mmCIF file of C-alpha atoms in Angstrom:
data_model
loop_
_atom_site.group_PDB
_atom_site.id
_atom_site.type_symbol
_atom_site.label_atom_id
_atom_site.label_comp_id
_atom_site.label_asym_id
_atom_site.label_seq_id
_atom_site.Cartn_x
_atom_site.Cartn_y
_atom_site.Cartn_z
ATOM 1 C CA MET A 1 -0.042 0.292 -0.027
ATOM 2 C CA ARG A 2 1.078 3.412 -1.082
ATOM 3 C CA ALA A 3 -0.460 6.607 -0.103
ATOM 4 C CA LEU A 4 0.176 9.711 -2.438
ATOM 5 C CA PRO A 5 -0.250 13.139 -1.904
ATOM 6 C CA VAL A 6 -2.574 15.089 -4.525
ATOM 7 C CA GLY A 7 -3.606 18.588 -3.784
ATOM 8 C CA GLU A 8 -3.866 20.087 -0.369
ATOM 9 C CA ARG A 9 -6.315 17.783 0.603
ATOM 10 C CA ALA A 10 -6.593 14.334 -0.897
ATOM 11 C CA LEU A 11 -4.227 11.346 -1.049
ATOM 12 C CA LEU A 12 -4.322 8.401 -3.699
ATOM 13 C CA VAL A 13 -3.628 5.374 -2.316
ATOM 14 C CA GLU A 14 -1.928 2.920 -4.608
ATOM 15 C CA LEU A 15 -3.109 -1.004 -3.997
ATOM 16 C CA SER A 16 -1.307 -4.326 -5.302
ATOM 17 C CA ASP A 17 -4.715 -5.654 -7.133
ATOM 18 C CA GLY A 18 -8.064 -4.877 -7.383
ATOM 19 C CA ALA A 19 -9.472 -7.366 -4.600
ATOM 20 C CA GLU A 20 -7.240 -5.382 -1.938
ATOM 21 C CA ALA A 21 -8.799 -2.002 -3.509
ATOM 22 C CA GLN A 22 -12.216 -3.127 -2.966
ATOM 23 C CA ALA A 23 -11.477 -4.481 0.217
ATOM 24 C CA LEU A 24 -9.856 -0.677 0.888
ATOM 25 C CA HIS A 25 -12.588 1.201 -0.329
ATOM 26 C CA ALA A 26 -15.184 -1.221 1.611
ATOM 27 C CA GLU A 27 -13.231 -0.408 5.145
ATOM 28 C CA LEU A 28 -13.358 3.340 4.218
ATOM 29 C CA LEU A 29 -17.112 3.079 3.542
ATOM 30 C CA ARG A 30 -17.513 1.639 7.133
ATOM 31 C CA ARG A 31 -14.812 4.189 8.908
ATOM 32 C CA ARG A 32 -16.905 7.068 7.112
ATOM 33 C CA ALA A 33 -20.235 5.924 7.828
ATOM 34 C CA SER A 34 -19.569 5.552 12.067
ATOM 35 C CA GLY A 35 -17.473 8.801 12.128
ATOM 36 C CA ASP A 36 -14.117 7.439 12.535
ATOM 37 C CA LEU A 37 -12.976 8.883 8.976
ATOM 38 C CA ARG A 38 -13.703 12.305 7.842
ATOM 39 C CA VAL A 39 -13.697 12.510 4.377
ATOM 40 C CA ARG A 40 -15.384 13.879 1.376
ATOM 41 C CA GLU A 41 -15.173 11.578 -1.180
ATOM 42 C CA ILE A 42 -14.265 8.057 -1.621
ATOM 43 C CA VAL A 43 -13.489 6.759 -5.317
ATOM 44 C CA PRO A 44 -12.263 3.827 -6.045
ATOM 45 C CA ALA A 45 -10.245 2.447 -8.690
ATOM 46 C CA ALA A 46 -8.769 -0.652 -10.582
ATOM 47 C CA ARG A 47 -5.932 -0.572 -7.757
ATOM 48 C CA THR A 48 -6.335 2.521 -6.222
ATOM 49 C CA VAL A 49 -8.512 4.560 -3.908
ATOM 50 C CA LEU A 50 -9.045 8.277 -4.128
ATOM 51 C CA LEU A 51 -10.072 10.274 -0.691
ATOM 52 C CA ASP A 52 -10.783 13.744 -1.669
ATOM 53 C CA GLY A 53 -11.255 16.363 1.411
ATOM 54 C CA LEU A 54 -9.187 15.242 4.146
ATOM 55 C CA ASP A 55 -8.793 17.155 6.987
ATOM 56 C CA ASP A 56 -5.200 16.152 7.697
ATOM 57 C CA PRO A 57 -4.134 13.686 4.639
ATOM 58 C CA GLY A 58 -0.417 13.201 5.946
ATOM 59 C CA ARG A 59 -1.546 11.853 8.874
ATOM 60 C CA ILE A 60 -3.896 9.017 7.344
ATOM 61 C CA ALA A 61 -1.169 8.590 5.254
ATOM 62 C CA ALA A 62 0.829 7.431 8.175
ATOM 63 C CA GLU A 63 -1.968 6.084 9.643
ATOM 64 C CA LEU A 64 -3.135 3.898 6.759
ATOM 65 C CA PRO A 65 -0.521 0.943 6.769
ATOM 66 C CA GLY A 66 -1.214 -0.328 10.173
ATOM 67 C CA TRP A 67 -4.941 -0.502 9.734
ATOM 68 C CA ASP A 68 -6.506 -3.507 9.631
ATOM 69 C CA ILE A 69 -8.378 -3.994 6.424
ATOM 70 C CA PRO A 70 -10.264 -7.329 6.682
ATOM 71 C CA PRO A 71 -11.076 -9.028 3.087
ATOM 72 C CA LEU A 72 -14.178 -8.003 1.361
ATOM 73 C CA PRO A 73 -17.457 -8.720 3.314
ATOM 74 C CA PRO A 74 -19.919 -11.080 1.836
ATOM 75 C CA ARG A 75 -22.090 -9.653 -0.316
ATOM 76 C CA ALA A 76 -25.219 -8.187 1.243
ATOM 77 C CA GLY A 77 -27.915 -6.335 -0.396
ATOM 78 C CA ALA A 78 -30.454 -6.846 -3.336
ATOM 79 C CA VAL A 79 -29.038 -7.566 -6.494
ATOM 80 C CA LEU A 80 -29.632 -5.573 -9.797
ATOM 81 C CA GLU A 81 -31.145 -7.747 -12.708
ATOM 82 C CA ILE A 82 -29.895 -6.305 -15.985
ATOM 83 C CA PRO A 83 -31.924 -8.405 -19.179
ATOM 84 C CA VAL A 84 -29.725 -8.955 -21.986
ATOM 85 C CA ARG A 85 -30.452 -10.647 -25.265
ATOM 86 C CA TYR A 86 -27.290 -12.309 -25.882
ATOM 87 C CA ASP A 87 -26.514 -11.561 -29.264
ATOM 88 C CA GLY A 88 -23.437 -9.235 -30.188
ATOM 89 C CA PRO A 89 -21.621 -10.018 -32.949
ATOM 90 C CA ASP A 90 -18.309 -10.817 -30.689
ATOM 91 C CA LEU A 91 -19.897 -14.306 -29.279
ATOM 92 C CA ALA A 92 -18.432 -16.311 -31.377
ATOM 93 C CA ASP A 93 -14.623 -14.836 -30.317
ATOM 94 C CA VAL A 94 -15.519 -14.976 -27.443
ATOM 95 C CA ALA A 95 -16.943 -19.006 -27.543
ATOM 96 C CA ALA A 96 -13.392 -19.749 -29.235
ATOM 97 C CA HIS A 97 -11.426 -17.824 -26.937
ATOM 98 C CA TRP A 98 -13.159 -19.881 -23.722
ATOM 99 C CA GLY A 99 -13.003 -23.099 -26.117
ATOM 100 C CA VAL A 100 -16.858 -23.050 -25.703
ATOM 101 C CA PRO A 101 -19.440 -23.075 -28.409
ATOM 102 C CA VAL A 102 -21.141 -20.361 -28.967
ATOM 103 C CA GLY A 103 -24.681 -21.186 -26.993
ATOM 104 C CA ASP A 104 -22.411 -21.401 -24.178
ATOM 105 C CA VAL A 105 -21.052 -17.715 -23.325
ATOM 106 C CA ALA A 106 -24.305 -17.062 -22.343
ATOM 107 C CA ARG A 107 -24.758 -19.927 -20.069
ATOM 108 C CA ILE A 108 -21.769 -18.821 -18.621
ATOM 109 C CA HIS A 109 -21.837 -15.490 -18.371
ATOM 110 C CA SER A 110 -25.376 -15.338 -16.689
ATOM 111 C CA ALA A 111 -24.726 -17.848 -14.144
ATOM 112 C CA ALA A 112 -21.867 -15.290 -12.409
ATOM 113 C CA GLU A 113 -22.923 -13.169 -9.555
ATOM 114 C CA PHE A 114 -20.888 -9.595 -10.666
ATOM 115 C CA ARG A 115 -19.781 -6.515 -8.484
ATOM 116 C CA VAL A 116 -19.090 -3.213 -9.547
ATOM 117 C CA ALA A 117 -15.479 -2.967 -8.956
ATOM 118 C CA PHE A 118 -15.789 0.842 -9.703
ATOM 119 C CA CYS A 119 -17.194 3.488 -12.494
ATOM 120 C CA GLY A 120 -15.591 5.436 -14.819
ATOM 121 C CA PHE A 121 -15.137 6.221 -18.630
ATOM 122 C CA ALA A 122 -18.615 7.407 -19.109
ATOM 123 C CA PRO A 123 -21.041 8.659 -16.821
ATOM 124 C CA GLY A 124 -23.064 5.493 -15.538
ATOM 125 C CA PHE A 125 -20.304 3.145 -16.603
ATOM 126 C CA GLY A 126 -19.082 0.276 -13.918
ATOM 127 C CA TYR A 127 -16.540 -2.070 -14.179
ATOM 128 C CA LEU A 128 -17.846 -5.298 -13.382
ATOM 129 C CA THR A 129 -15.672 -8.188 -11.397
ATOM 130 C CA GLY A 130 -17.128 -11.910 -11.463
ATOM 131 C CA LEU A 131 -15.870 -14.251 -14.505
ATOM 132 C CA PRO A 132 -13.382 -16.960 -13.064
ATOM 133 C CA GLU A 133 -10.336 -15.750 -14.076
ATOM 134 C CA ARG A 134 -10.131 -18.293 -17.359
ATOM 135 C CA TYR A 135 -12.713 -16.267 -19.290
ATOM 136 C CA GLU A 136 -10.807 -13.064 -19.513
ATOM 137 C CA VAL A 137 -11.121 -11.920 -22.559
ATOM 138 C CA PRO A 138 -8.411 -9.347 -24.250
ATOM 139 C CA ARG A 139 -9.751 -6.048 -26.185
ATOM 140 C CA ARG A 140 -10.368 -6.038 -29.390
ATOM 141 C CA ALA A 141 -7.034 -5.180 -31.729
ATOM 142 C CA THR A 142 -9.103 -3.011 -33.762
ATOM 143 C CA PRO A 143 -11.435 -0.719 -31.720
ATOM 144 C CA ARG A 144 -14.941 0.006 -32.791
ATOM 145 C CA THR A 145 -15.578 3.728 -33.833
ATOM 146 C CA SER A 146 -19.385 3.432 -32.396
ATOM 147 C CA VAL A 147 -20.895 0.964 -30.140
ATOM 148 C CA PRO A 148 -24.187 1.556 -29.547
ATOM 149 C CA ARG A 149 -25.736 1.900 -26.421
ATOM 150 C CA GLY A 150 -26.678 -0.935 -24.014
ATOM 151 C CA SER A 151 -24.165 -3.235 -25.527
ATOM 152 C CA VAL A 152 -22.631 -5.465 -22.968
ATOM 153 C CA ALA A 153 -19.125 -6.656 -23.264
ATOM 154 C CA LEU A 154 -16.332 -8.315 -22.251
ATOM 155 C CA ALA A 155 -12.459 -7.008 -21.477
ATOM 156 C CA GLY A 156 -9.990 -8.426 -19.862
ATOM 157 C CA PRO A 157 -11.330 -9.427 -16.097
ATOM 158 C CA TYR A 158 -14.489 -7.196 -16.468
ATOM 159 C CA THR A 159 -17.860 -6.851 -17.792
ATOM 160 C CA GLY A 160 -19.417 -3.429 -18.313
ATOM 161 C CA VAL A 161 -22.643 -1.846 -20.314
ATOM 162 C CA TYR A 162 -22.153 0.689 -22.403
ATOM 163 C CA PRO A 163 -24.651 3.383 -21.005
ATOM 164 C CA ARG A 164 -24.538 5.748 -24.114
ATOM 165 C CA ALA A 165 -23.198 4.740 -27.969
ATOM 166 C CA SER A 166 -19.717 5.552 -27.768
ATOM 167 C CA PRO A 167 -16.282 4.203 -29.628
ATOM 168 C CA GLY A 168 -14.436 1.098 -27.901
ATOM 169 C CA GLY A 169 -12.939 -1.481 -28.472
ATOM 170 C CA TRP A 170 -14.489 -4.442 -25.693
ATOM 171 C CA GLN A 171 -15.709 -7.406 -27.393
ATOM 172 C CA LEU A 172 -19.138 -7.316 -27.499
ATOM 173 C CA ILE A 173 -21.353 -10.301 -26.246
ATOM 174 C CA GLY A 174 -24.399 -8.847 -26.063
ATOM 175 C CA SER A 175 -27.373 -5.763 -25.386
ATOM 176 C CA THR A 176 -29.989 -4.639 -22.929
ATOM 177 C CA ASP A 177 -32.469 -2.151 -23.006
ATOM 178 C CA LEU A 178 -32.272 -1.337 -19.355
ATOM 179 C CA VAL A 179 -31.074 2.592 -18.882
ATOM 180 C CA LEU A 180 -28.038 2.485 -17.279
ATOM 181 C CA TRP A 181 -27.406 6.886 -16.670
ATOM 182 C CA ASP A 182 -30.531 9.351 -16.915
ATOM 183 C CA HIS A 183 -29.479 12.285 -15.262
ATOM 184 C CA ALA A 184 -33.511 12.794 -14.486
ATOM 185 C CA ARG A 185 -33.099 9.905 -11.814
ATOM 186 C CA VAL A 186 -31.850 10.034 -8.546
ATOM 187 C CA PRO A 187 -29.474 8.435 -8.486
ATOM 188 C CA ALA A 188 -29.108 9.328 -12.209
ATOM 189 C CA ALA A 189 -26.503 6.178 -12.308
ATOM 190 C CA LEU A 190 -27.787 2.385 -12.003
ATOM 191 C CA LEU A 191 -24.534 1.059 -10.936
ATOM 192 C CA SER A 192 -22.277 2.237 -8.441
ATOM 193 C CA PRO A 193 -19.388 1.006 -6.470
ATOM 194 C CA GLY A 194 -20.032 -2.224 -4.562
ATOM 195 C CA VAL A 195 -23.822 -2.957 -6.291
ATOM 196 C CA ARG A 196 -24.546 -6.753 -6.919
ATOM 197 C CA VAL A 197 -25.475 -7.445 -10.749
ATOM 198 C CA ARG A 198 -26.673 -10.548 -12.551
ATOM 199 C CA PHE A 199 -27.470 -10.713 -16.158
ATOM 200 C CA VAL A 200 -30.670 -12.540 -16.688
ATOM 201 C CA PRO A 201 -30.705 -13.952 -20.378
ATOM 202 C CA ARG A 202 -33.732 -12.948 -22.555
ATOM 203 C CA THR A 203 -34.345 -13.708 -26.008
ATOM 204 C CA ALA A 204 -34.506 -11.790 -29.190
ATOM 205 C CA PRO A 205 -38.132 -10.396 -30.137
ATOM 206 C CA THR A 206 -39.689 -13.063 -32.976
ATOM 207 C CA ALA A 207 -40.067 -11.174 -35.963
ATOM 208 C CA PRO A 208 -43.628 -10.873 -36.796
ATOM 209 C CA ALA A 209 -44.927 -13.338 -40.257
ATOM 210 C CA ALA A 210 -45.127 -12.024 -43.402
ATOM 211 C CA GLY A 211 -48.277 -10.225 -44.246
ATOM 212 C CA THR A 212 -48.798 -10.046 -40.441
#
């Protein structure tokens, strides 16, 4: 663990991996809720946690190495279900990388329970962990100039859902109609760090018969 000063009232804490970052994030939230820590913002990332709005960042930086930080606690709370049509253009590539039939991608992906590790890239975009390490996939060699809103995608150890159309290099395995970001909603984002998620397979609508 290494704590780096950021401006006058913030610290960037570097950890060795994502699991440690998530565990520290949970412990920081617990200490803030109990009144043991005064901090305005706690922002997790892949292997870092940013603490902003500290009264005495130097003291916190000195104390952090001595904290007892338990492993991430068992998942609790409601599970957000995201309905998915597993119809993505990269399904066959993902299946080949996993060494399974194309039809098994939906089964494997929807069987896992995910957790939002951190958010970024675009408003409402969460980086979800939960797939076993053997199912990690590389990004596309050539990113797409436009990925449709609602695309469910994989890259490295993460699953993500594009909250709006944007360029992207993740492997697209499905799509959802769920609105991930709505500025008129409170909160605007459905996904935030720590939220539990399951992807629920949905079949594509059947096209009407000719003449009907």
